[in-house]
XYZ file of C-alpha atoms in Angstrom:
561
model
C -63.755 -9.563 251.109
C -61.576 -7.109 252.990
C -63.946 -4.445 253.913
C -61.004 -2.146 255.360
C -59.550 -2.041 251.872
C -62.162 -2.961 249.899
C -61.020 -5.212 247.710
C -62.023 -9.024 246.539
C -59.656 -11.514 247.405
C -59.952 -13.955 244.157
C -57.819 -16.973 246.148
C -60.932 -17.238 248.196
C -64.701 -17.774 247.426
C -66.124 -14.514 246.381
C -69.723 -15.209 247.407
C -68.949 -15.610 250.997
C -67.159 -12.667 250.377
C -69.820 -10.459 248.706
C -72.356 -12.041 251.154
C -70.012 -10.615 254.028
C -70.453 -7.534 251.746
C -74.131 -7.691 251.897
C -74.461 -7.411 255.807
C -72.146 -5.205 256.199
C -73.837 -2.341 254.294
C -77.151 -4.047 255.037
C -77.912 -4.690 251.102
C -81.568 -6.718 251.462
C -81.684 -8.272 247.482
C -85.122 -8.604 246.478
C -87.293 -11.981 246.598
C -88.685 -11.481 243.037
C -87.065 -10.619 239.713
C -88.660 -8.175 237.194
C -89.204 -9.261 233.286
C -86.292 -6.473 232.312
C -83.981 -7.925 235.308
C -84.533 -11.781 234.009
C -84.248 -10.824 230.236
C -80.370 -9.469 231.394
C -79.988 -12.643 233.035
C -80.686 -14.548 229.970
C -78.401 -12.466 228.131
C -75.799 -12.709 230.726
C -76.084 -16.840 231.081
C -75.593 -16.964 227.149
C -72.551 -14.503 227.913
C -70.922 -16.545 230.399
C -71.219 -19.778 228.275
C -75.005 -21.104 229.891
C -77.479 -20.668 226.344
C -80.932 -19.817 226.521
C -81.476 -23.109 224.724
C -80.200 -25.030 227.569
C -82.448 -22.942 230.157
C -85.494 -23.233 227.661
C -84.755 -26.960 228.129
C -84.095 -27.141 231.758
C -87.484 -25.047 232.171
C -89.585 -27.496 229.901
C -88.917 -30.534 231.784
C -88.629 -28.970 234.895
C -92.504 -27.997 234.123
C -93.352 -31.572 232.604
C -92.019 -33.325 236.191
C -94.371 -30.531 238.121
C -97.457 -31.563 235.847
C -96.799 -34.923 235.944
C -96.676 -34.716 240.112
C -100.041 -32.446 239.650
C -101.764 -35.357 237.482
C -100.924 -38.140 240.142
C -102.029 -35.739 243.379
C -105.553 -37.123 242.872
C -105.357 -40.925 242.860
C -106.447 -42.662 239.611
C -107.033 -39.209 237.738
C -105.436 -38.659 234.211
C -105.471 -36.228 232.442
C -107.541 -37.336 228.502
C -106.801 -34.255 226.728
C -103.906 -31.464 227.220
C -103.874 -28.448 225.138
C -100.800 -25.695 225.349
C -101.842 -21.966 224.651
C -98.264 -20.418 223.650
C -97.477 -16.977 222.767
C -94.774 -16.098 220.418
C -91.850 -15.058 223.246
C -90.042 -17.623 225.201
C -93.014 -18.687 227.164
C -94.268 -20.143 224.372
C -90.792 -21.363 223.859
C -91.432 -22.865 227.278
C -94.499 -24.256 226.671
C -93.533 -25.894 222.890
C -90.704 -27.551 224.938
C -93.144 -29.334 227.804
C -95.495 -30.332 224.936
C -92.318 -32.589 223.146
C -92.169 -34.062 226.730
C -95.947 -34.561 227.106
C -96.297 -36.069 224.082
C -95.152 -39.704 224.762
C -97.966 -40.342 227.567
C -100.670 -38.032 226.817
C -102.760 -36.755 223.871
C -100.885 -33.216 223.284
C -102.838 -30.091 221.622
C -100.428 -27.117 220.899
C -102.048 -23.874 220.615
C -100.591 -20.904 218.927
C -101.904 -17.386 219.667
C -100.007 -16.105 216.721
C -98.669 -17.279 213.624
C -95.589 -19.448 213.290
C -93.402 -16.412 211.511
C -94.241 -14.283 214.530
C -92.267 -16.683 216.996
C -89.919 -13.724 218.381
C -86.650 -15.859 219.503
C -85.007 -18.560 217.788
C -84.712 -20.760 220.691
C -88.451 -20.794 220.637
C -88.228 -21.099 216.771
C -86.238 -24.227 217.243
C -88.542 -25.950 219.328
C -91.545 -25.516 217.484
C -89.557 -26.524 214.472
C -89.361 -29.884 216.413
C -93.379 -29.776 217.395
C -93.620 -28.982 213.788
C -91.782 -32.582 213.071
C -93.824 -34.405 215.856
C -96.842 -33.044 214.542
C -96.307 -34.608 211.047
C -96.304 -38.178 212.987
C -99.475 -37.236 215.063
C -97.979 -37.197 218.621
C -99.335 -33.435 218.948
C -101.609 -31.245 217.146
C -100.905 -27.853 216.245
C -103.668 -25.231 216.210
C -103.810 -21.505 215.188
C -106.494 -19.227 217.169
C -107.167 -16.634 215.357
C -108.259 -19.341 212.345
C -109.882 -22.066 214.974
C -110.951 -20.405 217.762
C -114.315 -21.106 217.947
C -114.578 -24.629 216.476
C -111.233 -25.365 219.618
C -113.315 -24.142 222.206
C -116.497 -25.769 220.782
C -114.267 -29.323 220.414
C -113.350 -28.286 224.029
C -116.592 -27.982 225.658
C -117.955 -31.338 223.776
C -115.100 -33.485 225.555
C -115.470 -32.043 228.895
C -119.388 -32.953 228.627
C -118.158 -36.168 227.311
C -115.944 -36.347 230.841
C -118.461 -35.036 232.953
C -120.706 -37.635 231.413
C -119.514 -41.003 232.180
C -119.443 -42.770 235.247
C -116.139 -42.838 237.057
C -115.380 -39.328 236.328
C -111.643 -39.806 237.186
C -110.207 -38.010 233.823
C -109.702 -34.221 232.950
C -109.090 -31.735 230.518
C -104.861 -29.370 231.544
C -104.922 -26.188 229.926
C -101.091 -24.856 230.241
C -100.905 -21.100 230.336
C -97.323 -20.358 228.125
C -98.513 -17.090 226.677
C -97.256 -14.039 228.006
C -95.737 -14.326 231.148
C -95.050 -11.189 232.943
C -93.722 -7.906 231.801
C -97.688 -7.298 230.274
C -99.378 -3.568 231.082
C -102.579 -1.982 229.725
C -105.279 -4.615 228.121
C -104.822 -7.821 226.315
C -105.187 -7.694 222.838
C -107.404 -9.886 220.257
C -106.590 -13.129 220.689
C -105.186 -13.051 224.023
C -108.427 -11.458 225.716
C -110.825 -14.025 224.315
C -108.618 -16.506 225.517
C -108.589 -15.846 228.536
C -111.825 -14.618 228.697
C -112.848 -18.303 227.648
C -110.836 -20.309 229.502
C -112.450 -18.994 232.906
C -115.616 -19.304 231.769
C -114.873 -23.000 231.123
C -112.646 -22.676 234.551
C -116.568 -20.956 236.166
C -118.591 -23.319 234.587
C -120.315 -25.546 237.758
C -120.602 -28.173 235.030
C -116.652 -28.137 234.311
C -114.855 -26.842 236.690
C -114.448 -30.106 238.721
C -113.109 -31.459 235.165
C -110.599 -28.941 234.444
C -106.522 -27.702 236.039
C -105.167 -24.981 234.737
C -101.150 -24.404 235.031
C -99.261 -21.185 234.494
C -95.485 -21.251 233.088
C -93.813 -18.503 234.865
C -96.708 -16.355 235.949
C -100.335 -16.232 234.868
C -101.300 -14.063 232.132
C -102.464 -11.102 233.015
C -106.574 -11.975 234.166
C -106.574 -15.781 234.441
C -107.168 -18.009 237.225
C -104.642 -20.554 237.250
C -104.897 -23.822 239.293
C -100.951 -23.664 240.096
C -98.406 -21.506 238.508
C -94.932 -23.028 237.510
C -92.037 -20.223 238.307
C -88.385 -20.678 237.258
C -84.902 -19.364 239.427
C -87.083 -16.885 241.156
C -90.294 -15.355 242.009
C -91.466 -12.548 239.680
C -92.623 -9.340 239.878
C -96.003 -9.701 240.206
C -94.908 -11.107 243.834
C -93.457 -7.538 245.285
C -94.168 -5.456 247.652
C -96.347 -3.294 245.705
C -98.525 -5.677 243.800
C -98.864 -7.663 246.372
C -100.361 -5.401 248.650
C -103.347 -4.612 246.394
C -105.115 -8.437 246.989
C -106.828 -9.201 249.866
C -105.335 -11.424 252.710
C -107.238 -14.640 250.933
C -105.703 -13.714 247.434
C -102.268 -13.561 248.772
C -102.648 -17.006 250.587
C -103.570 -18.351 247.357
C -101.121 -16.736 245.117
C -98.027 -18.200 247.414
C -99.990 -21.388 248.044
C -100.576 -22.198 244.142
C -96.753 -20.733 243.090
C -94.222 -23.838 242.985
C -90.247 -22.466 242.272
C -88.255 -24.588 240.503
C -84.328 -23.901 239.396
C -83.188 -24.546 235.677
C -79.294 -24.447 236.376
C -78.569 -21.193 236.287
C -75.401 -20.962 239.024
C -75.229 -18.532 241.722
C -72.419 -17.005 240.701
C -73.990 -15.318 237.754
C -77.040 -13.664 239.569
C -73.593 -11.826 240.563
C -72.300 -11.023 237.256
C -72.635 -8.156 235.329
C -72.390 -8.770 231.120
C -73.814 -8.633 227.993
C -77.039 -8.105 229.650
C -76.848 -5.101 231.303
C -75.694 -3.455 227.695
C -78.603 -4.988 225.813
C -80.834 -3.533 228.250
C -80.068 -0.005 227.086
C -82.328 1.537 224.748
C -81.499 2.035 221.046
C -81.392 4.708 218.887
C -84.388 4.724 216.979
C -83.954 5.298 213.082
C -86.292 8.149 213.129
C -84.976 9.911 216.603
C -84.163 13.670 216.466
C -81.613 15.707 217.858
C -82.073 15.379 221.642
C -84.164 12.514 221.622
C -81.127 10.072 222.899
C -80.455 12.327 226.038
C -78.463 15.462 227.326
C -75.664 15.251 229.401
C -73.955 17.754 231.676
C -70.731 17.639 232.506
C -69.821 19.917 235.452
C -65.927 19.521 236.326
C -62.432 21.201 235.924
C -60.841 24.046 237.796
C -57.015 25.558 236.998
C -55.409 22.521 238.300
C -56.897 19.911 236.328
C -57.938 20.429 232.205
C -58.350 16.730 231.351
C -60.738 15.236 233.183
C -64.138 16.981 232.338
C -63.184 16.458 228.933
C -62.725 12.818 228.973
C -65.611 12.421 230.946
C -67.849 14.609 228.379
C -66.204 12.740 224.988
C -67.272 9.368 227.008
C -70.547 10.610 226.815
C -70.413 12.364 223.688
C -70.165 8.421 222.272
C -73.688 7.807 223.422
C -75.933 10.920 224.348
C -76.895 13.408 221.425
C -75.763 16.454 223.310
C -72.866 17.025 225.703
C -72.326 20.520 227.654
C -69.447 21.257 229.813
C -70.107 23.653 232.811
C -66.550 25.063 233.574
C -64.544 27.509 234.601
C -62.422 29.812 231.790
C -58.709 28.035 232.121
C -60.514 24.742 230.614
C -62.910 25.972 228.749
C -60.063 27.540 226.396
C -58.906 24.010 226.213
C -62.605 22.616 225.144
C -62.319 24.769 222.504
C -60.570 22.153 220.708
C -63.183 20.218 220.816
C -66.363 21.297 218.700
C -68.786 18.066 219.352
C -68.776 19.444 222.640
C -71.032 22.661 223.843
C -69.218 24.874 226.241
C -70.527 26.770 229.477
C -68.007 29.096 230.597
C -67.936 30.424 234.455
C -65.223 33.159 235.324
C -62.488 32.218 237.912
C -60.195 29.277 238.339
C -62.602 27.293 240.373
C -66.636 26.643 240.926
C -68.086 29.074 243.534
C -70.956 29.899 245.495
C -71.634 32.603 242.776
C -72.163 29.840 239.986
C -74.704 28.160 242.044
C -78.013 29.939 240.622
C -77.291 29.755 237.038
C -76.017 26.010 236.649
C -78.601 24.847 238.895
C -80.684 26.698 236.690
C -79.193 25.141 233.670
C -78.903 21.739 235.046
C -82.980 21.172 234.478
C -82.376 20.551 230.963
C -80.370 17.921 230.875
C -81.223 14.508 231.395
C -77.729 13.335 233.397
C -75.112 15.266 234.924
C -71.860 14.770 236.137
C -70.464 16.584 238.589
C -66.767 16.148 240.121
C -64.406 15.700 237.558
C -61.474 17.740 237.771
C -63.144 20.327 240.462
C -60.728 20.651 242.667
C -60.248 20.709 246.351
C -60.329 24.614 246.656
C -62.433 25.927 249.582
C -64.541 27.763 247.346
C -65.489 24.288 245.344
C -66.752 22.996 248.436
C -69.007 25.547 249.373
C -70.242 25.742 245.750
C -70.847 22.154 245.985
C -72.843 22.188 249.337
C -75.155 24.601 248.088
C -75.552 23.055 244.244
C -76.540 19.919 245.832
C -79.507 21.229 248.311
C -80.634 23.603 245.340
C -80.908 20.512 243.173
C -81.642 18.112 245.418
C -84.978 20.350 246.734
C -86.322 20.320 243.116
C -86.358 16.551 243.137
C -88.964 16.608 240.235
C -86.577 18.372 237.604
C -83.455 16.378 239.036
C -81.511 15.128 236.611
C -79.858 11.167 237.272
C -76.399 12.395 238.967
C -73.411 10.731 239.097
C -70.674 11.809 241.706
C -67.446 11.375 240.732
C -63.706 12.280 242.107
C -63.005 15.060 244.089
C -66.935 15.934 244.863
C -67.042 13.088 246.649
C -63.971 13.679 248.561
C -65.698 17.731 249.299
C -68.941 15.769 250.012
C -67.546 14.294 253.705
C -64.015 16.084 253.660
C -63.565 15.629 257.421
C -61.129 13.269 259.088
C -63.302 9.850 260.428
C -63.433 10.874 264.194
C -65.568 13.853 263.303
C -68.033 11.896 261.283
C -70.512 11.238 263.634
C -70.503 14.869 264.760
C -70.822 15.460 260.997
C -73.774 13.351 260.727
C -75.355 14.391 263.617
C -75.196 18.178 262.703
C -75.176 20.629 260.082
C -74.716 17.871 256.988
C -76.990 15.162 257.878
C -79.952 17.121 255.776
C -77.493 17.154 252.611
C -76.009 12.972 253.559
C -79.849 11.968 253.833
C -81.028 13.701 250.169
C -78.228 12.366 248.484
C -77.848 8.910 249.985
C -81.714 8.282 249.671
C -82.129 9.234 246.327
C -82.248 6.146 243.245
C -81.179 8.943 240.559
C -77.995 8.995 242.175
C -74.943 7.163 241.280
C -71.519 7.290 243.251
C -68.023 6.427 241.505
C -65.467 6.162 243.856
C -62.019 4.567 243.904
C -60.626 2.620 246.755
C -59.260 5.606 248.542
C -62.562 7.827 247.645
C -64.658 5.427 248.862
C -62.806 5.908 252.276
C -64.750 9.311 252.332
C -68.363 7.900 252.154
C -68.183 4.752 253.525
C -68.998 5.718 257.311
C -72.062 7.488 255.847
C -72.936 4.343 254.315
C -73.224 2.861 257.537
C -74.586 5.231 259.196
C -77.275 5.151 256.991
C -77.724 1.776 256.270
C -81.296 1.282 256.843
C -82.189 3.683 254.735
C -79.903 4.702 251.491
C -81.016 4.177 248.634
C -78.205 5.772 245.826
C -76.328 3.558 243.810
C -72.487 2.952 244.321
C -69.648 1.786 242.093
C -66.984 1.375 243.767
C -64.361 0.893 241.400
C -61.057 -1.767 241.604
C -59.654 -4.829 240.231
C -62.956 -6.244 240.133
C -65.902 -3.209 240.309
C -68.628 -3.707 242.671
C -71.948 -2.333 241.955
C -74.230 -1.983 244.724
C -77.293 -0.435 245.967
C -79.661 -1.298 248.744
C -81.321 -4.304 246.931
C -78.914 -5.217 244.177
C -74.891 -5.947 244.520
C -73.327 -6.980 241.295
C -69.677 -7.712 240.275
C -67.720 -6.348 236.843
C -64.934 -8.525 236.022
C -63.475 -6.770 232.396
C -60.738 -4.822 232.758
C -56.753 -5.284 233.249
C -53.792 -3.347 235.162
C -53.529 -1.095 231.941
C -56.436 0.997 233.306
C -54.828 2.048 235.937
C -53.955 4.841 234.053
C -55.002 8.251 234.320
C -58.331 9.350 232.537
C -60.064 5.945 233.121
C -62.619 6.979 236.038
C -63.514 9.934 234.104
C -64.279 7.744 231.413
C -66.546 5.720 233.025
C -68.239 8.542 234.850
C -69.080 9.740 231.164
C -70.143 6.528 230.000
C -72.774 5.713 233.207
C -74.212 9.235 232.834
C -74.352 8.598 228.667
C -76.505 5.578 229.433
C -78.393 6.578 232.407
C -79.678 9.761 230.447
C -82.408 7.376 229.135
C -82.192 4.285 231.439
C -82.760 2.737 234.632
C -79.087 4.264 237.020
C -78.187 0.791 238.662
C -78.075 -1.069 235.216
C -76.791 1.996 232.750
C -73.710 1.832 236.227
C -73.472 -2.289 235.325
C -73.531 -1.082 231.826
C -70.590 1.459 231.703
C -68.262 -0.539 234.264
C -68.568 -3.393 231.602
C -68.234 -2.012 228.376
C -65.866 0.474 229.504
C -63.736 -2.876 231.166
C -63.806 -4.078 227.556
C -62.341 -1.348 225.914
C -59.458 -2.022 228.063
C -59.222 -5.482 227.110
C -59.760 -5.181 223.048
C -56.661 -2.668 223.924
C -54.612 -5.286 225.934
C -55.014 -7.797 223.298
C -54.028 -5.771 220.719
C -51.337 -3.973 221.702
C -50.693 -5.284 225.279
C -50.736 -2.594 228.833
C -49.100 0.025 226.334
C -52.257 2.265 225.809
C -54.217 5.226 227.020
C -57.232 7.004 228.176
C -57.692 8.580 224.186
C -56.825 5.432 222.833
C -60.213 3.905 224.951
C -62.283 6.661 223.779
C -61.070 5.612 220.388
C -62.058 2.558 220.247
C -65.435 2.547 221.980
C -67.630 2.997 219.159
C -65.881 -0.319 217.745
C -66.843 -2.050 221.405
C -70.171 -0.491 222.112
C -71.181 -1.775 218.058
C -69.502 -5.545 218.641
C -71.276 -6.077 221.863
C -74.963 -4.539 221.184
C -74.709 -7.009 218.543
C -73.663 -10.263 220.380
């Protein structure tokens, strides 16, 4: 990657290049993955051709080869009985797939925690459609624990007296743990809590407990004590920083000692990828939400030089959000008033001043996103006005709104030439480059040539930003301090006026109600594949309106792939 013109140089390998990225603004990617972050991996491995089947697969045998090592780490121990507790999400999924390989050498019991029609995936659907077929040949049994709970757990205590009865005591009894995984808060539920609840007691039991290994898929359930827990691609988020801190030193020994990684062949290259994923993330509108309930958005943009751009950036939004303001000043708000799905704020003048500061920051409370930029201006006047909007905002950081800086307020936000920076920093804007560049709500859209303007503040403050940054191009880069991701939709046809104010309308649509880094992934994708539906229909030929057009067709196609 050339980091002077920031740009991805496709002739070349682009992970070297984004990891040359990575160092140079310092961007530390996390050692664990959260359940929301590995669900849009899923998505996006299906997307780019990789199907959850496959990894369901890859994860079953990777977990059959770990249990089979586990078995043969004592000499002459086997393992006489092996029962699977699976949930109905894809660690059961997991766990239905390492009972078809378990079934060949070992006597296999399959546990369900809920009934077969519950099974939430149909990758996990198809598997236990082949235990089903197994079952009917005796291989494996199949048991249901909310009908055989006690008489399992009574079976279950008779064999491991049988084991601890006779004389060479070189057998035992594998639970598997394939029932929630992670992603759980708040109590376990009936039969999930009994479950567990039994299973240490056997686990507890002096008489037992010599008898007995218990293996996690993934992670443990929430409240079980696992023997060893099998992850797959990479630690999860019960291993950061946070969580981890709460156990004693002798709890974290044993949760790293007892946690064996294994890959399932998902490549590199598409930890690096944004898709599908991202999109599918977003929350949906619910069929009984009310007017608001889907998110507010402020747009806060225009001045007598440029009409356009707050209103493509507020129809963007308009697309996903159930309420879209523009804050502007009277030459563009006559314009809005050709456009009635939008709500108008008028300010007198040509341009944003220090006199509008009070009343939008006032305003700006009840929205969920804003964005601010589009169309301002460079006037002297916008500048100031923007200086003191952000520290009134930026002081109330518990009725900030997620904020996405686009176009010319990012050019007002460091508007001096690059050998004054540091004296910038050092002086009377370092409060104002610290709030905004340490803040998670907020999301930067620059251009190549915009991101000119931020990028020695970036360094400067490497160590410590935390705001998220798309830095737009041939290929989009999406960064932040622990996550750099890579948008590859789009064409030349977007070069086109209008585009960047599209997008800016999209992320703060999405981020309104979702996390900033993914609803940025999000918009940069589906706003990519607008352009390319357009390309492929009626080649470079097409617009910024003829985008907007045909985004509800895009953002309908893909929340349904």
């Amino acid at each position: 990657m050339d980091l002077n013109n920031t740009k991805l140089d496709l002739g070349n390998n682009i992970i070297n290049q984004l990891k040359n990225f990575q160092q140079k603004f310092k961007i530390i990617q996390k050692e664990y993955i959260t359940t929301a972050e590995m669900n849009i991996l899923d998505n996006n491995c299906e997307y780019y051709g990789i199907s959850k089947r496959m990894l369901m697969e890859n994860a079953g045998i990777q977990a059959y080869n770990e249990v089979i090592n586990h078995e043969k780490q004592v000499e002459n121990t086997t393992y006489a009985e092996i029962y699977l507790f699976c949930g109905k999400g894809n660690n059961g999924g997991d766990g239905f797939v390492l009972a078809r390989h378990l079934s060949n050498p070992h006597r296999v019991n399959v546990v369900l925690l809920n009934d077969e029609d519950e099974i939430k995936t149909q990758e996990s659907k198809e598997n236990f459609d082949i235990i089903n077929n197994i079952y009917k040949f005796g291989n494996i049994n199949i048991y249901n624990l909310k009908k055989d709970f006690e008489q399992l757990f009574l079976n279950i205590s008779y064999k491991l007296d049988t084991i601890a009865n006779e004389d060479e005591c070189k057998k035992k009894i594998l639970f598997v743990d394939a029932m929630l995984g992670t992603g759980i808060s708040g109590n376990l539920r009936y039969p999930y809590d009994k479950c567990i609840e039994s299973l240490n007691l056997l686990k507890n039991n002096v008489n037992y407990n010599n008898y007995i290994d218990i293996i996690s898929l993934d992670t443990e359930t929430k409240g079980l004590i696992s023997d060893k827990i099998i992850t797959f691609h990479n630690y999860k988020d019960e291993y950061n920083e946070d969580n981890f801190n709460n156990l004693n030193s002798s709890e974290k020994s044993n949760n790293k000692n007892k946690t064996i990684l294994k890959e399932i062949g998902i490549p590199d290259y598409i930890n690096y990828l944004i898709g599908i994923g991202e999109l599918k993330s977003l929350s949906k509108t619910e069929t009984d939400s009310h007017k608001g309930n889907n998110g507010r958005t402020l747009v806060i943009g225009g001045s007598k030089d440029y009409y356009g751009a707050p209103i493509f950036s507020a129809v963007a939004a308009s697309k996903i959000v159930d309420v879209v303001t523009v804050a502007t000043v009277i030459p563009v708000a006559i314009a809005l008033k050709n456009y009635p799905e939008l709500m108008i704020k008028e300010f007198k003048g040509e341009y944003f001043n220090k006199h509008h500061v009070e009343e939008l920051a006032s305003i700006s409370k009840n929205y969920d996103s804003i964005v601010l930029g589009c169309g301002i201006g460079l006037n002297p006047n916008t500048k100031e006005f923007l200086e003191k909007y952000l520290n009134k905002i930026l002081s109330e950081k518990e009725s900030m709104p997620k904020l996405i800086i686009d176009a010319d307020a990012i050019k007002l936000i460091n508007p001096l030439d690059s050998d004054d920076l540091n004296k910038n920093l050092n002086e009377k804007n370092k409060e104002l480059y610290i709030k905004l560049f340490t803040d998670k709500n907020i999301i930067f859209t620059p251009h190549k040539g915009e991101f000119e303007y931020i990028k020695p503040i970036l360094k400067e403050l490497s160590d410590i930003y935390q705001s998220n940054i798309v830095l737009k191009g041939k290929i989009d880069i999406v960064f932040n301090k622990n996550n750099i991701k890579l948008n590859m939709t789009g064409n030349a046809g977007m070069t086109i006026g209008g585009t960047g104010d599209i997008l800016a309308g999209l992320i703060a649509g999405f981020s309104a109600k979702n996390d900033p880094y993914v609803s940025a992934c999000a918009g940069v994708f589906i706003n990519g594949l607008a352009g390319d539906y357009l390309n492929k229909q009626i080649g470079y030929n097409y617009n910024s309106r003829d985008i907007l057009n045909v985004m509800p067709k895009i953002l309908h196609n893909y929340l349904d792939f």
